[in-house]
mmCIF file of C-alpha atoms and ligand atoms in Angstrom:
data_model
loop_
_atom_site.group_PDB
_atom_site.id
_atom_site.type_symbol
_atom_site.label_atom_id
_atom_site.label_comp_id
_atom_site.label_asym_id
_atom_site.label_seq_id
_atom_site.Cartn_x
_atom_site.Cartn_y
_atom_site.Cartn_z
ATOM 1 C CA MET T 1 -25.601 -91.597 -53.693
ATOM 2 C CA THR T 2 -24.240 -89.517 -50.903
ATOM 3 C CA GLU T 3 -27.362 -89.100 -48.811
ATOM 4 C CA VAL T 4 -26.905 -91.328 -45.778
ATOM 5 C CA LEU T 5 -29.888 -90.383 -43.665
ATOM 6 C CA SER T 6 -33.217 -88.919 -44.585
ATOM 7 C CA LEU T 7 -36.155 -88.147 -42.336
ATOM 8 C CA GLU T 8 -39.334 -86.982 -44.012
ATOM 9 C CA ASP T 9 -42.166 -85.360 -42.110
ATOM 10 C CA VAL T 10 -41.419 -87.455 -39.066
ATOM 11 C CA GLU T 11 -43.925 -87.049 -36.268
ATOM 12 C CA LEU T 12 -43.727 -88.927 -33.030
ATOM 13 C CA THR T 13 -46.312 -88.874 -30.285
ATOM 14 C CA TYR T 14 -45.746 -90.890 -27.120
ATOM 15 C CA PRO T 15 -48.512 -93.248 -25.947
ATOM 16 C CA ASN T 16 -49.385 -90.791 -23.165
ATOM 17 C CA GLY T 17 -50.085 -88.118 -25.785
ATOM 18 C CA LYS T 18 -46.833 -86.194 -25.252
ATOM 19 C CA ILE T 19 -45.384 -84.827 -28.462
ATOM 20 C CA GLY T 20 -41.866 -86.083 -29.111
ATOM 21 C CA LEU T 21 -41.263 -84.750 -32.625
ATOM 22 C CA GLU T 22 -43.270 -82.581 -34.975
ATOM 23 C CA LYS T 23 -42.975 -82.728 -38.792
ATOM 24 C CA LEU T 24 -39.252 -83.170 -38.734
ATOM 25 C CA ASN T 25 -37.326 -83.100 -42.008
ATOM 26 C CA LEU T 26 -33.608 -83.764 -42.109
ATOM 27 C CA THR T 27 -31.074 -85.230 -44.483
ATOM 28 C CA ALA T 28 -27.455 -85.986 -43.708
ATOM 29 C CA LYS T 29 -24.783 -86.481 -46.332
ATOM 30 C CA LYS T 30 -21.872 -88.859 -46.092
ATOM 31 C CA GLY T 31 -19.235 -87.497 -43.730
ATOM 32 C CA GLU T 32 -21.522 -84.815 -42.408
ATOM 33 C CA LEU T 33 -21.535 -84.028 -38.697
ATOM 34 C CA ILE T 34 -24.891 -82.709 -37.608
ATOM 35 C CA ALA T 35 -25.139 -81.342 -34.097
ATOM 36 C CA VAL T 36 -28.576 -81.655 -32.557
ATOM 37 C CA ILE T 37 -29.169 -79.086 -29.885
ATOM 38 C CA GLY T 38 -32.047 -77.670 -27.877
ATOM 39 C CA PRO T 39 -33.297 -77.230 -24.333
ATOM 40 C CA SER T 40 -33.912 -80.224 -22.122
ATOM 41 C CA GLY T 41 -37.083 -82.013 -23.241
ATOM 42 C CA SER T 42 -36.915 -80.602 -26.781
ATOM 43 C CA GLY T 43 -36.850 -84.028 -28.456
ATOM 44 C CA LYS T 44 -33.138 -84.652 -29.051
ATOM 45 C CA THR T 45 -33.077 -88.129 -27.537
ATOM 46 C CA THR T 46 -36.423 -88.932 -29.121
ATOM 47 C CA LEU T 47 -34.923 -88.145 -32.529
ATOM 48 C CA LEU T 48 -31.928 -90.417 -31.985
ATOM 49 C CA ARG T 49 -34.109 -93.207 -30.622
ATOM 50 C CA ALA T 50 -36.354 -92.981 -33.658
ATOM 51 C CA VAL T 51 -33.370 -93.145 -36.035
ATOM 52 C CA ALA T 52 -31.972 -96.075 -34.052
ATOM 53 C CA GLY T 53 -35.305 -97.894 -34.200
ATOM 54 C CA PHE T 54 -35.997 -97.980 -30.452
ATOM 55 C CA LEU T 55 -39.070 -95.853 -31.077
ATOM 56 C CA ASN T 56 -41.332 -95.721 -34.080
ATOM 57 C CA PRO T 57 -42.682 -92.471 -35.480
ATOM 58 C CA SER T 58 -46.422 -91.964 -35.758
ATOM 59 C CA GLU T 59 -46.044 -90.439 -39.235
ATOM 60 C CA GLY T 60 -43.375 -89.928 -41.868
ATOM 61 C CA SER T 61 -40.459 -92.026 -42.973
ATOM 62 C CA ILE T 62 -36.837 -92.726 -42.068
ATOM 63 C CA THR T 63 -34.401 -93.834 -44.763
ATOM 64 C CA ILE T 64 -30.757 -94.884 -44.454
ATOM 65 C CA ASN T 65 -28.635 -95.217 -47.593
ATOM 66 C CA GLY T 66 -31.793 -95.204 -49.650
ATOM 67 C CA GLU T 67 -33.298 -98.107 -47.731
ATOM 68 C CA VAL T 68 -36.532 -97.441 -45.863
ATOM 69 C CA MET T 69 -36.093 -98.140 -42.144
ATOM 70 C CA TYR T 70 -39.513 -96.972 -41.141
ATOM 71 C CA ARG T 71 -42.657 -96.016 -42.975
ATOM 72 C CA ARG T 72 -46.094 -96.522 -41.584
ATOM 73 C CA GLY T 73 -47.732 -99.621 -42.990
ATOM 74 C CA GLN T 74 -44.430 -101.143 -44.085
ATOM 75 C CA SER T 75 -42.339 -103.570 -42.114
ATOM 76 C CA THR T 76 -39.888 -101.760 -39.841
ATOM 77 C CA VAL T 77 -36.168 -102.554 -39.972
ATOM 78 C CA PRO T 78 -35.107 -103.522 -36.424
ATOM 79 C CA THR T 79 -32.285 -101.714 -34.626
ATOM 80 C CA GLU T 80 -29.704 -104.490 -35.056
ATOM 81 C CA LYS T 81 -30.185 -104.455 -38.831
ATOM 82 C CA ARG T 82 -29.773 -100.690 -39.191
ATOM 83 C CA LYS T 83 -25.955 -100.907 -38.938
ATOM 84 C CA LEU T 84 -25.553 -97.933 -36.667
ATOM 85 C CA GLY T 85 -23.044 -97.052 -33.985
ATOM 86 C CA MET T 86 -24.309 -95.452 -30.786
ATOM 87 C CA VAL T 87 -22.735 -93.824 -27.764
ATOM 88 C CA PHE T 88 -24.678 -92.416 -24.863
ATOM 89 C CA GLN T 89 -23.720 -90.273 -21.918
ATOM 90 C CA GLN T 90 -23.458 -93.096 -19.422
ATOM 91 C CA HIS T 91 -20.491 -95.324 -20.102
ATOM 92 C CA ALA T 92 -22.482 -98.317 -21.264
ATOM 93 C CA ILE T 93 -19.550 -100.690 -21.312
ATOM 94 C CA TRP T 94 -19.668 -104.055 -19.651
ATOM 95 C CA PRO T 95 -17.655 -104.191 -16.440
ATOM 96 C CA HIS T 96 -17.158 -107.956 -16.519
ATOM 97 C CA MET T 97 -15.410 -107.876 -19.915
ATOM 98 C CA SER T 98 -11.956 -106.621 -20.852
ATOM 99 C CA VAL T 99 -11.643 -103.593 -23.096
ATOM 100 C CA ALA T 100 -10.987 -105.823 -26.122
ATOM 101 C CA GLN T 101 -13.975 -108.032 -25.329
ATOM 102 C CA ASN T 102 -16.180 -104.997 -25.034
ATOM 103 C CA VAL T 103 -15.020 -103.609 -28.345
ATOM 104 C CA SER T 104 -15.220 -106.908 -30.215
ATOM 105 C CA TYR T 105 -18.717 -107.701 -28.982
ATOM 106 C CA PRO T 106 -20.531 -106.263 -32.042
ATOM 107 C CA LEU T 107 -18.185 -108.259 -34.298
ATOM 108 C CA ARG T 108 -18.983 -111.448 -32.404
ATOM 109 C CA LEU T 109 -22.683 -110.759 -32.812
ATOM 110 C CA ALA T 110 -22.121 -110.251 -36.523
ATOM 111 C CA GLY T 111 -20.312 -113.609 -36.765
ATOM 112 C CA VAL T 112 -16.890 -112.225 -37.696
ATOM 113 C CA ALA T 113 -14.103 -114.825 -37.315
ATOM 114 C CA ARG T 114 -11.956 -114.614 -34.175
ATOM 115 C CA SER T 115 -8.699 -113.831 -35.998
ATOM 116 C CA GLN T 116 -10.261 -110.970 -37.912
ATOM 117 C CA ARG T 117 -11.906 -109.679 -34.771
ATOM 118 C CA ALA T 118 -8.611 -109.326 -32.948
ATOM 119 C CA GLN T 119 -7.059 -107.373 -35.779
ATOM 120 C CA ARG T 120 -10.020 -105.061 -36.161
ATOM 121 C CA VAL T 121 -10.159 -104.401 -32.413
ATOM 122 C CA ASP T 122 -6.472 -103.446 -32.397
ATOM 123 C CA GLU T 123 -7.014 -101.071 -35.296
ATOM 124 C CA ILE T 124 -9.973 -99.352 -33.732
ATOM 125 C CA LEU T 125 -8.343 -99.057 -30.282
ATOM 126 C CA GLU T 126 -5.420 -97.371 -31.927
ATOM 127 C CA MET T 127 -7.758 -94.994 -33.723
ATOM 128 C CA VAL T 128 -9.365 -93.811 -30.479
ATOM 129 C CA GLY T 129 -6.021 -93.489 -28.725
ATOM 130 C CA LEU T 130 -6.255 -96.664 -26.630
ATOM 131 C CA ASP T 131 -3.454 -98.590 -28.265
ATOM 132 C CA GLY T 132 -2.390 -101.437 -25.964
ATOM 133 C CA PHE T 133 -5.414 -101.152 -23.650
ATOM 134 C CA GLY T 134 -7.101 -104.342 -24.914
ATOM 135 C CA GLU T 135 -6.457 -106.517 -21.890
ATOM 136 C CA ARG T 136 -7.361 -103.846 -19.345
ATOM 137 C CA ASP T 137 -10.285 -104.150 -16.980
ATOM 138 C CA PRO T 138 -12.643 -101.183 -17.626
ATOM 139 C CA ALA T 139 -12.705 -100.502 -13.866
ATOM 140 C CA THR T 140 -9.062 -99.387 -14.074
ATOM 141 C CA LEU T 141 -9.806 -96.753 -16.729
ATOM 142 C CA SER T 142 -10.650 -93.083 -16.357
ATOM 143 C CA GLY T 143 -14.067 -91.783 -17.395
ATOM 144 C CA GLY T 144 -12.630 -90.439 -20.612
ATOM 145 C CA GLN T 145 -10.934 -93.718 -21.439
ATOM 146 C CA ARG T 146 -14.167 -95.624 -20.810
ATOM 147 C CA GLN T 147 -15.984 -93.247 -23.122
ATOM 148 C CA ARG T 148 -13.354 -93.961 -25.771
ATOM 149 C CA VAL T 149 -14.013 -97.671 -25.313
ATOM 150 C CA ALA T 150 -17.696 -96.988 -25.938
ATOM 151 C CA LEU T 151 -16.745 -95.011 -29.041
ATOM 152 C CA ALA T 152 -14.460 -97.805 -30.258
ATOM 153 C CA ARG T 153 -17.256 -100.326 -29.789
ATOM 154 C CA ALA T 154 -19.637 -98.090 -31.725
ATOM 155 C CA LEU T 155 -17.144 -97.768 -34.579
ATOM 156 C CA VAL T 156 -15.757 -101.303 -34.786
ATOM 157 C CA ASN T 157 -18.351 -102.653 -37.172
ATOM 158 C CA SER T 158 -18.042 -99.698 -39.607
ATOM 159 C CA PRO T 159 -21.458 -98.179 -38.929
ATOM 160 C CA ARG T 160 -23.318 -96.288 -41.628
ATOM 161 C CA LEU T 161 -24.183 -93.631 -39.136
ATOM 162 C CA LEU T 162 -22.907 -92.742 -35.663
ATOM 163 C CA LEU T 163 -25.447 -91.562 -33.086
ATOM 164 C CA LEU T 164 -24.033 -89.728 -30.090
ATOM 165 C CA ASP T 165 -26.353 -88.695 -27.277
ATOM 166 C CA GLU T 166 -24.543 -86.333 -24.903
ATOM 167 C CA ALA T 167 -21.579 -88.645 -25.389
ATOM 168 C CA LEU T 168 -19.043 -86.096 -24.173
ATOM 169 C CA SER T 169 -21.147 -84.347 -21.544
ATOM 170 C CA ALA T 170 -19.879 -86.307 -18.557
ATOM 171 C CA LEU T 171 -16.238 -85.598 -19.391
ATOM 172 C CA ASP T 172 -14.094 -82.795 -18.079
ATOM 173 C CA GLU T 173 -12.009 -80.417 -20.146
ATOM 174 C CA PRO T 174 -9.444 -80.708 -21.671
ATOM 175 C CA LEU T 175 -10.300 -84.332 -22.383
ATOM 176 C CA ARG T 176 -13.618 -83.308 -23.803
ATOM 177 C CA ASP T 177 -11.906 -81.056 -26.253
ATOM 178 C CA THR T 178 -9.537 -83.842 -27.319
ATOM 179 C CA LEU T 179 -12.450 -86.182 -28.010
ATOM 180 C CA ARG T 180 -14.274 -83.416 -29.844
ATOM 181 C CA LEU T 181 -11.338 -83.037 -32.192
ATOM 182 C CA GLU T 182 -11.206 -86.798 -32.648
ATOM 183 C CA LEU T 183 -14.874 -86.916 -33.622
ATOM 184 C CA ARG T 184 -14.310 -84.122 -36.086
ATOM 185 C CA SER T 185 -11.446 -85.961 -37.724
ATOM 186 C CA LEU T 186 -13.387 -89.250 -37.787
ATOM 187 C CA ALA T 187 -16.078 -87.519 -39.793
ATOM 188 C CA SER T 188 -13.480 -86.237 -42.234
ATOM 189 C CA THR T 189 -11.134 -89.220 -42.509
ATOM 190 C CA LEU T 190 -13.659 -92.076 -42.385
ATOM 191 C CA GLY T 191 -16.416 -90.158 -44.097
ATOM 192 C CA LEU T 192 -18.509 -91.065 -41.098
ATOM 193 C CA THR T 193 -21.903 -89.422 -40.805
ATOM 194 C CA MET T 194 -22.870 -88.363 -37.288
ATOM 195 C CA LEU T 195 -25.834 -87.081 -35.387
ATOM 196 C CA HIS T 196 -24.289 -85.565 -32.300
ATOM 197 C CA VAL T 197 -26.707 -84.526 -29.562
ATOM 198 C CA THR T 198 -25.302 -82.016 -27.139
ATOM 199 C CA HIS T 199 -26.663 -79.371 -24.794
ATOM 200 C CA ASP T 200 -23.419 -77.449 -25.190
ATOM 201 C CA ARG T 201 -23.981 -74.797 -27.824
ATOM 202 C CA ASN T 202 -20.297 -73.944 -28.102
ATOM 203 C CA GLU T 203 -19.490 -77.564 -28.766
ATOM 204 C CA ALA T 204 -22.177 -77.685 -31.438
ATOM 205 C CA ILE T 205 -20.955 -74.480 -33.059
ATOM 206 C CA ALA T 206 -17.343 -75.632 -33.026
ATOM 207 C CA LEU T 207 -17.934 -79.128 -34.389
ATOM 208 C CA ALA T 208 -20.916 -79.163 -36.643
ATOM 209 C CA ASP T 209 -21.174 -78.961 -40.388
ATOM 210 C CA ARG T 210 -24.802 -78.161 -39.737
ATOM 211 C CA MET T 211 -26.836 -77.674 -36.594
ATOM 212 C CA LEU T 212 -30.388 -78.778 -35.968
ATOM 213 C CA VAL T 213 -32.009 -76.771 -33.203
ATOM 214 C CA LEU T 214 -35.108 -78.256 -31.602
ATOM 215 C CA ASP T 215 -37.641 -76.813 -29.220
ATOM 216 C CA LYS T 216 -40.687 -78.725 -28.014
ATOM 217 C CA GLY T 217 -40.170 -81.344 -30.706
ATOM 218 C CA GLU T 218 -40.131 -78.776 -33.460
ATOM 219 C CA VAL T 219 -37.250 -77.721 -35.720
ATOM 220 C CA MET T 220 -36.405 -74.113 -34.919
ATOM 221 C CA GLN T 221 -33.630 -73.902 -37.506
ATOM 222 C CA LEU T 222 -31.354 -76.138 -39.528
ATOM 223 C CA GLY T 223 -28.210 -74.715 -41.065
ATOM 224 C CA THR T 224 -24.494 -74.139 -40.742
ATOM 225 C CA PRO T 225 -23.282 -72.615 -37.467
ATOM 226 C CA ALA T 226 -22.469 -69.375 -39.311
ATOM 227 C CA GLU T 227 -25.976 -69.200 -40.770
ATOM 228 C CA LEU T 228 -27.582 -69.671 -37.377
ATOM 229 C CA LEU T 229 -25.315 -67.155 -35.660
ATOM 230 C CA ASP T 230 -25.525 -64.503 -38.364
ATOM 231 C CA ASN T 231 -29.102 -65.040 -39.439
ATOM 232 C CA PRO T 232 -31.146 -66.489 -36.624
ATOM 233 C CA ALA T 233 -34.488 -67.609 -38.043
ATOM 234 C CA ASN T 234 -36.397 -66.451 -34.984
ATOM 235 C CA PRO T 235 -35.873 -64.866 -31.553
ATOM 236 C CA PHE T 236 -35.556 -68.305 -29.959
ATOM 237 C CA ILE T 237 -32.419 -69.107 -31.977
ATOM 238 C CA ALA T 238 -30.887 -65.705 -31.248
ATOM 239 C CA GLY T 239 -31.526 -66.126 -27.532
ATOM 240 C CA PHE T 240 -30.512 -69.745 -27.330
ATOM 241 C CA LEU T 241 -27.300 -69.560 -29.344
ATOM 242 C CA SER T 242 -26.159 -65.991 -28.768
ATOM 243 C CA ASP T 243 -27.769 -64.709 -25.533
ATOM 244 C CA ALA T 244 -29.445 -62.003 -27.546
ATOM 245 C CA THR T 245 -31.680 -59.498 -25.790
ATOM 246 C CA LEU T 246 -35.305 -60.175 -26.751
ATOM 247 C CA ILE T 247 -37.730 -57.319 -26.323
ATOM 248 C CA ARG T 248 -41.428 -57.718 -26.874
ATOM 249 C CA GLY T 249 -43.322 -54.911 -28.449
ATOM 250 C CA GLY T 250 -44.737 -53.625 -31.672
ATOM 251 C CA VAL T 251 -43.943 -51.532 -34.695
ATOM 252 C CA LYS T 252 -45.896 -48.479 -35.649
ATOM 253 C CA ASP T 253 -44.854 -46.181 -38.478
ATOM 254 C CA GLY T 254 -41.327 -47.584 -38.614
ATOM 255 C CA LEU T 255 -40.736 -47.256 -34.870
ATOM 256 C CA PHE T 256 -40.486 -50.214 -32.512
ATOM 257 C CA GLN T 257 -41.899 -49.602 -29.041
ATOM 258 C CA SER T 258 -41.385 -52.074 -26.202
ATOM 259 C CA VAL T 259 -44.465 -53.129 -24.236
ATOM 260 C CA GLU T 260 -42.513 -53.371 -20.992
ATOM 261 C CA HIS T 261 -40.560 -50.126 -20.843
ATOM 262 C CA ASP T 262 -39.845 -47.009 -22.845
ATOM 263 C CA LEU T 263 -37.299 -48.490 -25.227
ATOM 264 C CA ARG T 264 -37.839 -47.413 -28.818
ATOM 265 C CA TYR T 265 -35.870 -48.327 -31.885
ATOM 266 C CA ALA T 266 -36.260 -47.228 -35.487
ATOM 267 C CA VAL T 267 -36.905 -50.172 -37.783
ATOM 268 C CA SER T 268 -37.230 -49.216 -41.398
ATOM 269 C CA GLY T 269 -39.339 -51.162 -43.817
ATOM 270 C CA GLU T 270 -41.247 -53.170 -41.206
ATOM 271 C CA PRO T 271 -45.012 -53.229 -41.446
ATOM 272 C CA ASP T 272 -46.989 -52.286 -38.335
ATOM 273 C CA GLY T 273 -47.658 -55.121 -35.901
ATOM 274 C CA ASP T 274 -46.516 -56.997 -32.799
ATOM 275 C CA GLY T 275 -43.285 -58.899 -32.545
ATOM 276 C CA THR T 276 -39.897 -59.172 -30.913
ATOM 277 C CA LEU T 277 -36.880 -56.926 -31.258
ATOM 278 C CA VAL T 278 -33.686 -58.960 -31.146
ATOM 279 C CA ILE T 279 -30.361 -57.386 -30.220
ATOM 280 C CA LEU T 280 -27.295 -59.605 -30.521
ATOM 281 C CA PRO T 281 -24.522 -59.009 -27.947
ATOM 282 C CA SER T 282 -22.168 -58.060 -30.759
ATOM 283 C CA ASP T 283 -24.610 -55.355 -31.853
ATOM 284 C CA ILE T 284 -24.176 -53.227 -28.756
ATOM 285 C CA ALA T 285 -21.103 -51.039 -28.962
ATOM 286 C CA ILE T 286 -19.476 -49.859 -25.742
ATOM 287 C CA ASP T 287 -17.372 -46.704 -25.240
ATOM 288 C CA GLU T 288 -18.253 -45.243 -28.586
ATOM 289 C CA SER T 289 -19.431 -41.714 -28.311
ATOM 290 C CA GLY T 290 -22.003 -40.370 -30.704
ATOM 291 C CA ALA T 291 -25.420 -38.854 -30.880
ATOM 292 C CA GLU T 292 -27.271 -42.131 -30.400
ATOM 293 C CA SER T 293 -25.238 -43.436 -27.508
ATOM 294 C CA LYS T 294 -26.713 -43.700 -24.059
ATOM 295 C CA GLN T 295 -25.217 -43.760 -20.584
ATOM 296 C CA VAL T 296 -25.827 -47.182 -19.084
ATOM 297 C CA THR T 297 -24.756 -49.067 -15.970
ATOM 298 C CA ILE T 298 -22.807 -52.318 -15.979
ATOM 299 C CA VAL T 299 -24.718 -54.933 -13.987
ATOM 300 C CA SER T 300 -22.243 -57.770 -14.344
ATOM 301 C CA SER T 301 -19.040 -58.312 -16.191
ATOM 302 C CA LEU T 302 -17.044 -61.272 -17.412
ATOM 303 C CA PHE T 303 -13.573 -61.168 -18.836
ATOM 304 C CA GLY T 304 -13.067 -63.339 -21.903
ATOM 305 C CA ARG T 305 -10.123 -64.477 -23.949
ATOM 306 C CA ASP T 306 -11.291 -62.741 -27.122
ATOM 307 C CA HIS T 307 -13.811 -60.260 -25.813
ATOM 308 C CA ASN T 308 -15.437 -59.032 -22.641
ATOM 309 C CA GLU T 309 -19.006 -59.816 -21.900
ATOM 310 C CA VAL T 310 -21.201 -57.528 -19.833
ATOM 311 C CA VAL T 311 -24.814 -57.208 -18.833
ATOM 312 C CA LEU T 312 -26.053 -53.643 -19.019
ATOM 313 C CA ASP T 313 -29.010 -51.924 -17.498
ATOM 314 C CA TRP T 314 -30.453 -50.028 -20.435
ATOM 315 C CA GLY T 315 -33.129 -47.922 -18.831
ATOM 316 C CA GLY T 316 -34.610 -50.930 -17.067
ATOM 317 C CA VAL T 317 -33.828 -53.521 -19.745
ATOM 318 C CA ARG T 318 -31.055 -56.034 -19.120
ATOM 319 C CA MET T 319 -28.949 -56.368 -22.249
ATOM 320 C CA ARG T 320 -25.909 -58.443 -22.963
ATOM 321 C CA SER T 321 -23.016 -56.910 -24.844
ATOM 322 C CA ARG T 322 -19.837 -58.461 -26.145
ATOM 323 C CA TYR T 323 -17.026 -56.095 -26.927
ATOM 324 C CA SER T 324 -13.286 -55.859 -27.002
ATOM 325 C CA GLY T 325 -11.280 -53.160 -25.312
ATOM 326 C CA VAL T 326 -11.135 -51.931 -21.751
ATOM 327 C CA MET T 327 -12.846 -54.192 -19.283
ATOM 328 C CA HIS T 328 -15.546 -52.528 -17.201
ATOM 329 C CA ARG T 329 -16.630 -53.516 -13.716
ATOM 330 C CA GLU T 330 -20.007 -53.829 -12.037
ATOM 331 C CA GLY T 331 -21.396 -50.411 -11.253
ATOM 332 C CA ASP T 332 -19.417 -48.563 -13.950
ATOM 333 C CA THR T 333 -21.303 -46.170 -16.165
ATOM 334 C CA VAL T 334 -20.406 -46.428 -19.835
ATOM 335 C CA SER T 335 -21.718 -45.118 -23.099
ATOM 336 C CA ALA T 336 -23.405 -47.713 -25.232
ATOM 337 C CA ARG T 337 -25.056 -47.766 -28.619
ATOM 338 C CA ILE T 338 -27.235 -50.306 -30.374
ATOM 339 C CA THR T 339 -25.599 -50.642 -33.764
ATOM 340 C CA GLN T 340 -28.119 -53.055 -35.217
ATOM 341 C CA ALA T 341 -31.324 -54.804 -34.167
ATOM 342 C CA ARG T 342 -33.774 -57.048 -35.951
ATOM 343 C CA PHE T 343 -37.491 -57.119 -35.661
ATOM 344 C CA TYR T 344 -39.274 -60.462 -35.931
ATOM 345 C CA PRO T 345 -42.985 -60.086 -36.462
ATOM 346 C CA ALA T 346 -44.825 -62.834 -34.604
ATOM 347 C CA LYS T 347 -47.613 -63.569 -32.208
ATOM 348 C CA ASP T 348 -45.438 -66.128 -30.548
ATOM 349 C CA TYR T 349 -43.035 -64.702 -28.001
ATOM 350 C CA SER T 350 -41.358 -68.036 -27.292
ATOM 351 C CA THR T 351 -38.035 -67.566 -25.551
ATOM 352 C CA PRO T 352 -35.428 -70.194 -24.819
ATOM 353 C CA GLY T 353 -35.810 -72.150 -21.605
ATOM 354 C CA THR T 354 -32.999 -74.041 -19.963
HETATM 355 P P1 ADP D 1 -34.238 -84.196 -24.786
HETATM 356 O O1 ADP D 1 -33.402 -85.398 -25.110
HETATM 357 O O2 ADP D 1 -34.136 -83.097 -25.781
HETATM 358 O O3 ADP D 1 -34.008 -83.695 -23.405
HETATM 359 P P2 ADP D 1 -36.460 -86.056 -24.993
HETATM 360 O O4 ADP D 1 -36.389 -86.491 -26.402
HETATM 361 O O5 ADP D 1 -35.952 -86.996 -23.975
HETATM 362 O O6 ADP D 1 -35.798 -84.625 -24.829
HETATM 363 O O7 ADP D 1 -37.983 -85.743 -24.624
HETATM 364 C C1 ADP D 1 -38.823 -84.987 -25.485
HETATM 365 C C2 ADP D 1 -40.212 -84.904 -24.871
HETATM 366 O O8 ADP D 1 -40.811 -86.208 -24.863
HETATM 367 C C3 ADP D 1 -40.220 -84.424 -23.433
HETATM 368 O O9 ADP D 1 -41.356 -83.630 -23.247
HETATM 369 C C4 ADP D 1 -40.309 -85.698 -22.644
HETATM 370 O O10 ADP D 1 -40.952 -85.459 -21.412
HETATM 371 C C5 ADP D 1 -41.152 -86.567 -23.540
HETATM 372 N N1 ADP D 1 -40.833 -87.997 -23.365
HETATM 373 C C6 ADP D 1 -39.625 -88.586 -23.482
HETATM 374 N N2 ADP D 1 -39.714 -89.908 -23.285
HETATM 375 C C7 ADP D 1 -41.018 -90.166 -23.057
HETATM 376 C C8 ADP D 1 -41.778 -91.367 -22.787
HETATM 377 N N3 ADP D 1 -41.185 -92.545 -22.741
HETATM 378 N N4 ADP D 1 -43.113 -91.231 -22.590
HETATM 379 C C9 ADP D 1 -43.704 -90.030 -22.649
HETATM 380 N N5 ADP D 1 -43.072 -88.885 -22.910
HETATM 381 C C10 ADP D 1 -41.742 -88.941 -23.090
HETATM 382 MG MG1 MG D 2 -31.891 -86.350 -24.014
#
């Protein structure tokens, strides 16, 4: 059986009535790295806390390796029996213990013999790149090294599942990138399953086998990074992951008309009704002449390694475009063309927050 984690119809309402999670379904296979992403307050930490057993859902069930951890009316498996590893943003390592003592703590709790503990601690310190750091006082370590200690401690007892809540967020590049790569290889080499909460969409896209995007406790989309980037399930995903331009309006007789300005766009095969037109930055071509192109003004411009990124004023609509070629400056007038746009019929014009 390769299914490590399974959440079925998990709902979680806080005692004050706040909704933490709504009807959440998720399975994670062995060795799978699932990035959990969403705006602040979307339920990411709530999800991890529910899996860890710090919080109990109001409905649904949580299963690890086929064993029910939580189901209403059944006895709940407590956190310490779930055999999980956890790392949070704050370096939760104990300052009064050496690095080795910190890392071996879970083994001591589990009653592992002293001689075995020492060997295991050495192995795991080597794995996270802290070979020879065992006797060090955590106060003498850098932030990144302390975070590695926390990771080593989470891994030392061979957890069934690793839960990371913004575990890399406090670190600076390039260290962050190094740890990212280490996490990725841990998933592959140890077959370790991870739920990795991050607010960094690029990190999620780069690392994840699959991404779970939450908003207001609800799953917006679950899929591979490529699926979410190429086929956003709704305008929220397109805005949140790709900075797409979202334009409210309606379709009549195959023509989309914005409610806020005079933008129109032909959408074939869409039934009449209200909705959102979504234009991905890669779907606005710059400097291509042609009948459909329009003269627009560059509002702001960023140079990128692989492409330039500009915000355009398209007859009163701010649109983001990503293109390669000559870099344009603020105030330049360029010709631009929408090469593709998608219409999402909906009453709900939810757009990503921060
Ligand atoms: P995230 O980690 O995505 O920023 P959280 O899971 O911390 O979001 O919070 C999800 C929602 O639950 C938010 O609206 C938050 O205000 C609410 N919430 C979190 N913790 C509690 C709590 N202990 N009591 C009541 N509401 C809470
Ligand atoms: Mg959080």
